[in-house]
XYZ file of C-alpha atoms in Angstrom:
689
model
C -52.302 198.811 -46.657
C -51.774 198.426 -50.386
C -51.610 195.277 -52.548
C -48.617 194.653 -54.740
C -47.666 191.616 -56.808
C -44.051 190.571 -56.687
C -42.880 187.747 -58.963
C -46.422 186.428 -59.179
C -47.176 186.556 -55.492
C -49.639 189.147 -54.173
C -48.889 190.588 -50.762
C -50.110 193.494 -48.629
C -47.672 196.090 -47.373
C -47.979 199.377 -45.510
C -48.669 202.437 -47.592
C -45.469 204.387 -48.188
C -43.230 201.325 -48.210
C -40.661 201.178 -50.975
C -40.568 198.402 -53.565
C -37.349 197.104 -51.965
C -39.044 196.798 -48.565
C -42.009 195.038 -50.176
C -39.639 192.606 -51.921
C -37.975 191.807 -48.633
C -41.356 191.233 -47.034
C -42.172 188.815 -49.890
C -38.889 186.989 -49.330
C -37.311 188.149 -52.608
C -33.655 189.184 -52.536
C -32.781 192.479 -54.124
C -29.073 193.451 -54.242
C -28.029 196.887 -53.097
C -24.929 198.898 -52.258
C -26.076 202.414 -51.298
C -29.241 201.517 -49.468
C -29.118 201.022 -45.671
C -32.053 200.645 -43.357
C -30.795 203.305 -40.877
C -29.685 205.917 -43.436
C -31.541 208.184 -45.778
C -32.235 206.969 -49.281
C -29.591 207.992 -51.817
C -30.590 205.874 -54.854
C -27.234 206.323 -56.523
C -25.798 202.777 -56.972
C -28.713 201.502 -59.080
C -27.943 197.921 -58.150
C -31.499 197.421 -56.831
C -33.124 197.903 -60.240
C -36.373 195.969 -60.783
C -38.908 195.744 -63.516
C -42.285 197.331 -62.951
C -45.078 196.655 -65.391
C -46.185 199.771 -67.354
C -42.914 201.546 -66.377
C -40.890 202.636 -69.428
C -37.597 201.955 -67.761
C -36.085 199.971 -64.854
C -36.943 201.307 -61.391
C -34.611 201.832 -58.431
C -36.546 199.836 -55.883
C -34.979 201.518 -52.826
C -36.382 204.888 -53.778
C -39.755 204.046 -55.383
C -42.825 203.725 -53.087
C -45.308 201.043 -53.901
C -48.689 201.803 -55.454
C -51.837 199.745 -55.108
C -51.952 197.093 -57.851
C -48.282 197.450 -58.798
C -46.714 194.413 -60.466
C -42.997 193.960 -59.892
C -40.512 191.492 -61.413
C -37.201 190.907 -59.604
C -35.818 188.066 -61.640
C -36.857 188.665 -65.250
C -34.320 188.504 -68.098
C -34.490 192.306 -68.349
C -33.646 192.714 -64.664
C -30.762 190.263 -64.995
C -29.396 192.249 -67.892
C -29.802 195.578 -66.052
C -27.984 194.323 -63.014
C -25.157 192.950 -65.066
C -24.832 196.324 -66.744
C -24.740 198.173 -63.443
C -22.157 195.776 -62.008
C -20.078 196.177 -65.152
C -20.015 199.975 -64.716
C -19.167 199.653 -61.016
C -16.192 197.457 -61.883
C -14.809 199.762 -64.644
C -12.520 201.582 -62.234
C -12.415 199.155 -59.340
C -8.911 197.759 -58.918
C -8.152 194.041 -58.804
C -7.134 194.258 -55.137
C -9.066 191.268 -53.800
C -5.940 189.212 -52.862
C -4.575 191.994 -50.720
C -7.780 193.766 -49.632
C -8.753 193.549 -45.960
C -12.409 193.452 -47.037
C -11.774 190.149 -48.815
C -14.178 187.505 -47.533
C -16.587 190.141 -46.193
C -17.021 192.293 -49.291
C -20.455 193.010 -50.668
C -18.982 193.882 -54.027
C -17.231 190.535 -54.177
C -20.381 188.631 -53.288
C -22.707 190.538 -55.574
C -20.346 190.503 -58.563
C -20.372 186.708 -58.234
C -24.143 186.582 -57.945
C -25.209 189.287 -60.343
C -22.185 190.132 -62.545
C -21.691 188.947 -66.096
C -18.321 187.305 -65.496
C -16.328 189.386 -68.059
C -15.255 192.921 -68.625
C -15.500 194.680 -72.022
C -13.499 197.772 -70.931
C -9.730 197.941 -71.484
C -9.085 201.603 -70.770
C -6.851 202.623 -67.861
C -8.505 202.623 -64.486
C -8.629 205.838 -62.505
C -6.580 206.279 -59.351
C -7.516 208.327 -56.269
C -5.202 209.496 -53.505
C -5.734 208.081 -50.024
C -7.529 210.375 -47.551
C -6.695 211.144 -43.969
C -9.496 209.878 -41.702
C -7.337 209.421 -38.601
C -5.731 206.480 -36.847
C -8.809 204.237 -37.008
C -10.015 204.268 -40.611
C -7.690 203.150 -43.430
C -8.599 204.493 -46.863
C -7.994 203.084 -50.343
C -10.327 205.424 -52.178
C -9.531 203.965 -55.632
C -11.884 201.166 -54.576
C -14.723 203.566 -53.680
C -17.985 203.065 -55.627
C -19.593 206.324 -54.396
C -22.377 204.726 -52.424
C -22.124 207.629 -49.937
C -23.019 205.447 -46.926
C -20.087 206.922 -44.975
C -21.186 210.446 -45.850
C -24.762 209.844 -44.687
C -23.680 208.051 -41.516
C -21.340 210.871 -40.482
C -24.011 213.511 -41.101
C -27.142 211.675 -39.863
C -26.085 209.238 -37.139
C -22.762 210.563 -35.830
C -23.828 214.159 -36.286
C -20.480 215.405 -37.533
C -20.467 216.707 -41.070
C -16.871 215.761 -41.720
C -17.160 213.505 -44.771
C -18.381 214.646 -48.128
C -18.083 214.311 -51.877
C -16.124 216.646 -54.150
C -16.014 216.629 -57.922
C -18.545 215.154 -60.436
C -18.782 212.057 -62.478
C -15.559 210.088 -62.767
C -13.744 212.889 -60.837
C -16.004 212.492 -57.800
C -14.096 211.653 -54.594
C -15.250 210.941 -51.032
C -13.021 212.841 -48.565
C -12.885 214.547 -45.215
C -13.040 218.275 -45.231
C -9.563 219.954 -45.225
C -8.066 216.457 -45.025
C -8.733 216.419 -41.306
C -9.258 213.271 -39.186
C -12.711 212.257 -38.032
C -13.675 213.481 -34.557
C -16.757 211.416 -33.817
C -16.661 208.742 -31.071
C -18.619 206.590 -33.529
C -16.457 207.186 -36.596
C -15.277 203.617 -37.216
C -18.779 202.411 -37.931
C -18.167 203.577 -41.513
C -15.868 200.507 -41.805
C -18.849 198.216 -41.379
C -21.024 200.311 -43.649
C -18.542 200.452 -46.558
C -19.635 197.736 -49.028
C -16.215 197.591 -50.648
C -12.611 197.868 -49.362
C -12.441 201.657 -49.565
C -12.716 202.117 -45.803
C -11.177 199.409 -43.655
C -9.784 199.081 -40.123
C -6.339 200.649 -39.906
C -5.255 198.776 -36.703
C -6.513 195.458 -38.180
C -4.913 195.980 -41.562
C -3.025 192.964 -42.927
C -3.206 190.999 -39.676
C -5.728 188.240 -40.394
C -8.415 186.942 -42.707
C -11.954 186.577 -41.523
C -12.048 182.792 -42.031
C -9.034 182.429 -39.733
C -10.820 183.916 -36.718
C -12.884 182.299 -34.026
C -16.002 184.409 -33.433
C -17.562 184.762 -30.003
C -20.764 186.744 -29.268
C -20.386 188.684 -26.061
C -20.953 191.969 -24.283
C -18.910 195.158 -24.189
C -17.784 196.638 -20.863
C -16.170 199.894 -21.950
C -19.229 201.785 -20.743
C -22.586 201.009 -19.126
C -24.519 200.613 -22.410
C -23.923 196.858 -22.595
C -23.376 196.991 -26.336
C -23.708 193.613 -28.032
C -20.387 192.742 -29.724
C -18.612 189.899 -31.525
C -15.035 189.210 -30.519
C -12.860 187.688 -33.279
C -9.765 185.947 -31.993
C -6.938 183.913 -33.412
C -5.266 181.592 -30.925
C -5.027 183.461 -27.636
C -5.123 186.925 -29.119
C -8.189 189.113 -29.671
C -7.817 190.478 -33.179
C -10.868 192.676 -33.494
C -14.240 193.592 -32.028
C -17.321 193.948 -34.252
C -20.898 195.056 -33.426
C -23.895 192.703 -33.121
C -27.444 193.746 -33.814
C -29.596 194.510 -30.785
C -32.359 196.971 -31.512
C -33.032 197.631 -27.818
C -29.406 198.507 -26.925
C -26.860 199.495 -29.535
C -28.837 198.870 -32.733
C -25.912 197.899 -34.988
C -23.324 200.525 -33.913
C -20.521 200.481 -31.357
C -18.232 203.240 -30.148
C -14.610 203.603 -31.327
C -13.382 202.633 -27.848
C -15.428 199.456 -27.853
C -14.074 198.529 -31.257
C -10.398 199.383 -30.918
C -9.324 199.265 -27.260
C -8.961 195.495 -27.602
C -5.261 195.764 -28.458
C -4.816 196.888 -24.836
C -5.592 193.267 -23.838
C -2.098 192.232 -24.867
C -0.059 195.068 -23.349
C 0.917 195.651 -19.700
C -0.837 192.448 -18.701
C -0.455 190.881 -15.238
C 0.219 187.251 -16.045
C 1.485 185.956 -12.680
C 1.296 186.921 -8.962
C 3.619 189.529 -7.551
C 4.689 190.463 -4.020
C 6.246 193.763 -2.965
C 9.682 193.227 -1.356
C 11.907 196.177 -0.418
C 9.651 198.530 -2.352
C 9.744 196.479 -5.580
C 7.309 194.001 -7.037
C 8.778 190.560 -7.604
C 7.196 187.514 -9.260
C 5.826 184.862 -6.931
C 3.880 181.619 -7.025
C 0.167 181.454 -6.408
C 0.467 179.458 -3.225
C 2.924 181.942 -1.704
C 0.847 184.988 -2.716
C -2.425 183.542 -1.355
C -0.752 182.420 1.845
C 0.557 185.910 2.506
C -2.837 187.461 1.829
C -4.577 184.874 4.044
C -2.104 185.478 6.876
C -2.654 189.240 6.672
C -6.436 188.829 6.697
C -6.296 186.572 9.756
C -4.084 189.103 11.560
C -6.374 192.024 10.806
C -9.573 192.972 12.651
C -12.658 192.708 10.356
C -13.469 196.371 10.843
C -10.072 197.209 9.374
C -10.578 195.230 6.161
C -12.149 196.874 3.105
C -12.827 196.278 -0.565
C -13.465 198.572 -3.492
C -14.845 197.240 -6.817
C -13.785 198.551 -10.218
C -15.848 199.438 -13.242
C -15.573 196.278 -15.259
C -16.211 193.481 -12.702
C -18.848 190.846 -13.527
C -21.770 190.144 -11.282
C -20.343 186.741 -10.416
C -17.092 188.242 -9.217
C -18.913 190.844 -7.131
C -21.127 188.137 -5.600
C -18.029 186.169 -4.587
C -16.387 189.269 -3.087
C -19.545 190.214 -1.183
C -19.787 186.699 0.282
C -16.045 186.720 1.160
C -16.317 190.071 2.990
C -19.434 188.901 4.799
C -17.655 185.760 5.948
C -14.848 187.945 7.312
C -17.342 190.123 9.175
C -16.424 193.305 7.337
C -19.068 195.787 6.138
C -16.515 197.976 4.330
C -17.289 197.229 0.698
C -18.335 199.542 -2.153
C -18.865 199.054 -5.866
C -18.874 202.846 -6.498
C -15.265 203.787 -6.851
C -16.330 207.263 -8.004
C -18.296 207.720 -4.809
C -21.597 208.223 -6.553
C -24.744 208.421 -4.502
C -27.177 205.552 -4.954
C -29.703 203.643 -2.903
C -29.063 199.955 -3.393
C -32.524 199.007 -2.215
C -34.264 201.264 -4.702
C -33.535 200.333 -8.322
C -35.312 203.352 -9.745
C -32.631 205.555 -8.120
C -29.839 204.211 -10.257
C -31.460 202.801 -13.448
C -32.278 204.467 -16.735
C -35.970 203.786 -16.141
C -37.090 204.982 -19.571
C -34.928 202.271 -21.215
C -32.340 203.071 -23.848
C -34.706 202.648 -26.766
C -37.315 204.627 -24.792
C -35.468 207.892 -25.431
C -36.963 207.794 -28.917
C -40.395 208.303 -27.370
C -39.453 211.386 -25.396
C -40.526 214.856 -26.571
C -38.483 216.883 -24.014
C -35.217 215.907 -22.407
C -33.298 217.563 -19.559
C -29.700 216.443 -19.164
C -28.144 217.050 -15.782
C -24.377 216.960 -15.232
C -23.552 214.643 -18.150
C -21.607 214.922 -21.390
C -23.455 212.104 -23.146
C -21.171 212.162 -26.135
C -18.252 211.075 -23.959
C -20.108 209.009 -21.320
C -22.544 207.101 -23.599
C -21.982 207.864 -27.314
C -24.642 205.384 -28.460
C -27.250 206.850 -26.117
C -26.353 210.244 -27.457
C -26.862 208.944 -31.018
C -30.317 207.710 -29.967
C -31.223 211.225 -28.796
C -29.941 212.679 -32.028
C -32.041 210.201 -33.945
C -35.108 211.348 -32.031
C -34.105 214.981 -32.500
C -33.930 214.518 -36.291
C -37.534 213.336 -36.271
C -38.483 216.823 -34.994
C -40.394 218.142 -32.037
C -37.712 217.370 -29.427
C -36.502 220.049 -26.988
C -33.281 219.363 -25.071
C -31.986 221.321 -22.115
C -28.619 221.006 -20.435
C -27.517 221.781 -16.874
C -23.759 221.383 -16.706
C -20.685 221.957 -18.805
C -21.618 223.104 -22.350
C -20.708 220.504 -24.964
C -21.324 219.804 -28.644
C -23.797 216.892 -28.379
C -24.535 216.920 -32.179
C -28.028 218.285 -31.716
C -29.543 221.582 -30.597
C -29.371 222.023 -26.853
C -30.604 224.889 -24.660
C -27.832 225.643 -22.144
C -29.744 226.394 -18.939
C -26.937 226.709 -16.422
C -23.822 225.088 -15.047
C -24.678 223.640 -11.662
C -27.140 222.410 -9.028
C -28.462 225.911 -8.416
C -30.046 225.877 -11.871
C -31.517 222.453 -11.156
C -33.020 223.651 -7.911
C -34.544 226.627 -9.743
C -36.165 224.319 -12.254
C -37.482 222.093 -9.417
C -39.033 225.201 -7.931
C -41.068 225.647 -11.127
C -39.101 228.500 -12.591
C -37.833 229.063 -16.069
C -39.102 228.485 -19.586
C -37.724 224.991 -19.788
C -39.738 224.000 -16.778
C -42.835 224.850 -18.816
C -41.491 222.817 -21.734
C -41.038 219.769 -19.467
C -44.464 220.280 -17.856
C -46.253 220.602 -21.194
C -44.476 217.671 -22.762
C -46.360 214.405 -23.198
C -43.301 212.319 -22.317
C -40.650 214.392 -20.594
C -37.344 212.705 -19.727
C -34.823 213.716 -17.098
C -31.352 212.192 -17.356
C -28.907 212.542 -14.462
C -25.221 211.952 -15.144
C -23.212 209.724 -12.840
C -20.851 212.617 -12.302
C -23.720 214.751 -10.998
C -24.313 212.342 -8.128
C -20.590 211.552 -7.482
C -20.239 214.642 -5.331
C -20.653 215.558 -1.659
C -24.140 216.865 -2.503
C -24.943 213.978 -4.853
C -27.876 212.814 -2.750
C -29.387 216.311 -2.875
C -28.885 216.494 -6.636
C -30.604 213.161 -7.119
C -33.424 213.999 -4.804
C -33.990 217.373 -6.458
C -34.029 215.758 -9.901
C -36.578 213.206 -8.676
C -38.717 215.968 -7.266
C -38.600 217.758 -10.589
C -39.652 214.576 -12.384
C -42.634 214.290 -10.115
C -43.536 217.948 -10.545
C -43.549 217.906 -14.368
C -45.354 214.586 -14.574
C -42.425 212.615 -15.947
C -43.715 209.459 -14.275
C -47.174 208.447 -15.331
C -48.858 205.366 -16.746
C -46.388 203.271 -18.720
C -43.804 206.056 -18.946
C -41.063 206.589 -16.366
C -39.154 209.604 -17.670
C -36.226 209.536 -15.275
C -32.860 207.905 -15.575
C -29.322 207.865 -14.276
C -26.671 207.631 -16.955
C -24.152 205.254 -15.482
C -20.618 205.071 -16.904
C -19.399 201.801 -15.281
C -20.368 198.383 -16.711
C -20.341 196.908 -13.227
C -22.321 199.575 -11.397
C -25.906 198.437 -11.799
C -25.038 194.809 -11.124
C -23.097 195.767 -8.024
C -26.001 197.856 -6.699
C -28.461 195.008 -7.500
C -26.266 192.689 -5.466
C -25.983 195.188 -2.627
C -22.253 195.887 -2.765
C -22.509 198.959 -0.628
C -21.455 199.520 2.957
C -23.357 197.541 5.539
C -24.320 198.823 9.010
C -21.375 200.869 10.265
C -19.428 200.198 7.083
C -17.293 202.590 5.093
C -17.908 203.722 1.518
C -15.121 204.422 -0.951
C -14.306 207.832 0.498
C -14.411 206.357 4.007
C -12.118 203.518 3.015
C -9.560 205.878 1.594
C -9.791 208.163 4.616
C -9.458 205.190 6.909
C -6.416 203.914 5.057
C -4.798 207.338 5.459
C -5.490 207.461 9.179
C -4.520 203.853 9.822
C -8.073 202.757 10.726
C -8.129 200.559 7.617
C -5.170 198.224 7.368
C -6.059 195.952 4.431
C -7.730 197.006 1.190
C -8.831 194.713 -1.642
C -8.951 196.492 -4.985
C -11.004 194.438 -7.444
C -9.880 196.126 -10.658
C -10.342 199.544 -9.012
C -7.916 201.808 -10.828
C -9.818 205.091 -10.926
C -9.290 206.012 -7.274
C -6.293 207.998 -5.998
C -4.184 205.105 -4.781
C -1.606 207.492 -3.341
C -4.142 208.247 -0.599
C -4.189 204.681 0.725
C -1.456 205.458 3.288
C 0.290 202.460 4.844
C -2.522 200.014 4.316
C -1.739 196.666 2.728
C -3.229 196.680 -0.794
C -4.237 193.467 -2.498
C -4.933 194.105 -6.186
C -6.990 191.633 -8.243
C -6.885 192.843 -11.821
C -5.589 192.526 -15.340
C -3.243 195.374 -16.093
C -0.225 197.115 -14.580
C -2.279 200.303 -13.972
C -2.797 202.512 -10.979
C -3.958 199.780 -8.596
C -1.058 197.456 -9.518
C 1.502 200.246 -8.998
C 0.326 200.717 -5.417
C -0.316 197.078 -4.650
C 1.621 195.031 -2.025
C 0.213 191.823 -3.493
C -0.966 191.356 -7.074
C -3.292 188.457 -7.928
C -3.703 188.460 -11.786
C -7.259 188.178 -12.962
C -9.019 187.662 -16.309
C -10.348 190.370 -18.631
C -13.912 190.483 -19.898
C -12.967 188.512 -23.017
C -11.289 185.832 -20.930
C -14.136 184.676 -18.666
C -17.855 184.176 -18.717
C -19.698 186.823 -16.747
C -23.047 188.495 -16.200
C -23.437 192.264 -16.657
C -26.398 194.541 -16.109
C -26.454 197.646 -18.270
C -27.709 201.103 -17.309
C -31.315 200.267 -18.076
C -31.189 197.099 -15.953
C -30.919 194.622 -18.843
C -29.161 191.422 -17.788
C -26.697 190.118 -20.363
C -24.098 187.367 -20.469
C -20.505 187.867 -21.639
C -18.760 184.835 -23.073
C -15.101 183.822 -22.942
C -13.429 184.318 -26.283
C -9.786 183.518 -25.312
C -7.957 182.222 -22.264
C -6.200 184.543 -19.798
C -2.438 184.911 -20.278
C 0.142 183.060 -18.202
C -0.996 182.137 -14.698
C -3.871 184.590 -14.529
C -7.151 183.121 -13.267
C -10.822 184.012 -13.325
C -11.616 186.563 -10.643
C -14.224 184.572 -8.793
C -11.866 181.527 -8.680
C -9.214 183.650 -6.977
C -11.680 184.729 -4.263
C -12.856 181.172 -3.862
C -9.297 179.853 -3.387
C -8.548 182.621 -0.843
C -11.688 181.782 1.144
C -10.485 178.218 1.488
C -7.256 179.330 3.128
C -9.291 181.493 5.527
C -11.126 178.409 6.773
C -14.386 179.819 5.514
C -14.732 178.365 1.952
C -17.370 180.002 -0.211
C -20.288 177.583 -0.856
C -19.650 177.066 -4.580
C -16.918 175.203 -6.427
C -17.905 175.966 -10.024
C -19.165 178.929 -11.926
C -22.590 177.265 -12.421
C -22.952 176.912 -8.638
C -21.930 180.539 -8.203
C -24.512 181.708 -10.766
C -27.186 179.652 -8.993
C -26.299 181.265 -5.674
C -26.303 184.731 -7.270
C -29.678 184.182 -8.860
C -31.049 182.895 -5.558
C -30.004 186.197 -3.948
C -31.198 188.370 -6.844
C -33.698 186.450 -9.008
C -33.821 188.851 -11.909
C -30.120 188.305 -12.575
C -31.153 184.950 -14.056
C -33.488 186.492 -16.604
C -31.168 187.166 -19.534
C -32.009 190.027 -21.883
C -34.927 190.962 -19.723
C -35.814 194.205 -17.928
C -37.071 193.799 -14.367
C -39.472 196.566 -13.487
C -38.219 199.113 -10.906
C -40.771 200.528 -8.528
C -40.930 204.325 -8.581
C -40.719 205.784 -5.122
C -38.955 208.283 -2.948
C -35.171 208.466 -3.068
C -32.364 210.996 -2.728
C -32.032 213.618 -0.048
C -33.198 217.179 0.257
C -30.770 219.992 0.872
C -30.023 223.535 -0.113
C -28.180 223.572 -3.438
C -27.671 227.320 -3.493
C -24.064 228.243 -4.190
C -23.079 224.652 -5.006
C -20.132 224.164 -7.361
C -20.912 223.642 -11.060
C -21.101 220.139 -12.448
C -17.837 218.813 -13.850
C -17.448 216.196 -16.578
C -16.482 212.884 -14.993
C -14.600 211.777 -18.127
C -11.546 213.867 -18.947
C -10.535 211.788 -21.999
C -13.030 209.518 -23.723
C -10.320 207.220 -25.035
C -8.509 206.559 -21.692
C -11.209 205.636 -19.182
C -10.070 202.186 -17.948
C -6.929 200.040 -17.716
C -7.530 198.242 -20.980
C -8.021 201.509 -22.889
C -4.995 203.067 -21.254
C -2.844 200.126 -22.289
C -4.086 200.394 -25.904
C -1.705 201.926 -28.476
C -4.683 202.698 -30.693
C -6.517 204.588 -27.930
C -3.290 206.493 -27.139
C -3.064 207.554 -30.779
C -6.721 208.683 -30.723
C -6.195 210.628 -27.532
C -3.146 212.320 -28.951
C -5.011 213.203 -32.131
C -7.932 214.650 -30.124
C -5.567 216.848 -28.114
C -3.915 218.094 -31.317
C -7.221 218.894 -32.967
C -8.395 220.679 -29.809
C -5.181 222.715 -29.716
C -5.560 223.643 -33.440
C -9.141 224.694 -32.874
C -8.188 226.879 -29.947
C -5.341 228.326 -32.005
C -7.716 229.285 -34.823
C -10.185 230.853 -32.367
C -7.405 232.909 -30.750
C -5.882 234.003 -34.072
């Protein structure tokens, strides 16, 4: 620790801290544009100048480490004059765009020019102009406003891991641009919008649609993947206008994926806003009473063993609890929350959680990835691994489809046979794992969503035991889930009961006629053409695959339209909040199931969401501990089988931008998908030339 005096107050700070960090610890505000806590230090905006005694000139506080006995002044007349001079230079070429700039109301340059500027401009020369750059369908550029803080450049290189933004030219001719005027390809690219302190990089889909002060802001949880990213939904009236990240150091830090941020326009397209019944092969609008009566009559006329339910990837825990109770009251054991057919043991949380925790990957010193393209399945988890890799000393091995994960990866093999070889103690990477202090084995959800998924999981667990991945306070084993509802569903036990059918069994039974009634709770990722002549009741939000096959459609509410509990891949319980109301006659999912149960003469024992939550917590107590991680007991799970000759692992996600009904209804995601296909085709064309 070193002692430093800041504005007359002596404090102790850690050796190596910068003056800016010391000032923040002392509670003194220091303005800045280029400095960001998660990026490398650039020191090029000079807005953070302070006065240091015995220094012949002002000091950039973001780049200067403290020394013992240093005396710093942050509010002296000299500092005030220096900051006014810096601000004056920054505004020389900045256009007077504030009335039409989308950054207005959220602009650091606006705020700091008011707080630290001199209130006048002595320059009357012409301002420079810079052409707009192509950064794709998500990021809108007005580079004349750019102040060359280089935050976007450093984010792309350091966090996203794609060196696609850089600076060309020098001095006044310097410009920030993408290389070869190509669009950004990172799944995290739009975070540069939040990083930009001026209006140079703004949201293209949000451009000229609303002002920040017009929007109602709701803190909630993302469901586009299983990370459980903390987000803020900004809405005007009944329309979600944009999604922004919230800070949570344990989950998403302050980043979100492009899909999380921009798929929200899919909430207003292809929506199911009233019940529908299929008549003569066509869906026709109906009233709620008629639709529920028809479903109830069909349920009463069907044997319990011929009724089944499949849960989709974005259902809340409350909805799944209501569905489980409804199916139990009907006497049916045919229920499954794993529409991809993934192997999991509902009674053993360690078999389906990321036991190391998301933040825990930063403690690993060797990582084995099995059957997972983390960049597509969990971009923010992938960024965490890259962050750890940049610190040095991390070895990463991959068993599965080769992919550019933005960090150095040893490609070990393509399928389960390679995994079995590692579990047998063979190969150089086995020695790396065994010699590592904190090895981590990550199993992709696609790796266990196979006929031999139990064997894959069991072999991976055996490998973890063999290399000492589980010891003391470190559990270096995790399953990378891709569905927001998966962990909550497994915690609640939404798996087949005794003699019940799983997803594959339900589909096979529907084909053979052994299953006559299927409830699809937002389940759109299954092959609905394989449901044969079964009556399909679809409870969901969009006219997607499930609705196209449905005989009865009961319109539900999206994740922004109802309160709900979600459990992310590490087992963290979080609460999503309603930001807007569902369109038309759509209702909250649990309320639909409660109303149906009343018509079946077996009403569910709760009449409000609070009562439902209480019943859910009574069944699974840890679901009531918000933002907490319930410990999972490490034990035996998985099966043992011969993996020799097994098929290679395949990526479960074919298109990152189109993984769920909301994303598939989004025009923005469609544009991103199209751009990705074009860039891929161009790259293949260049390689084949």
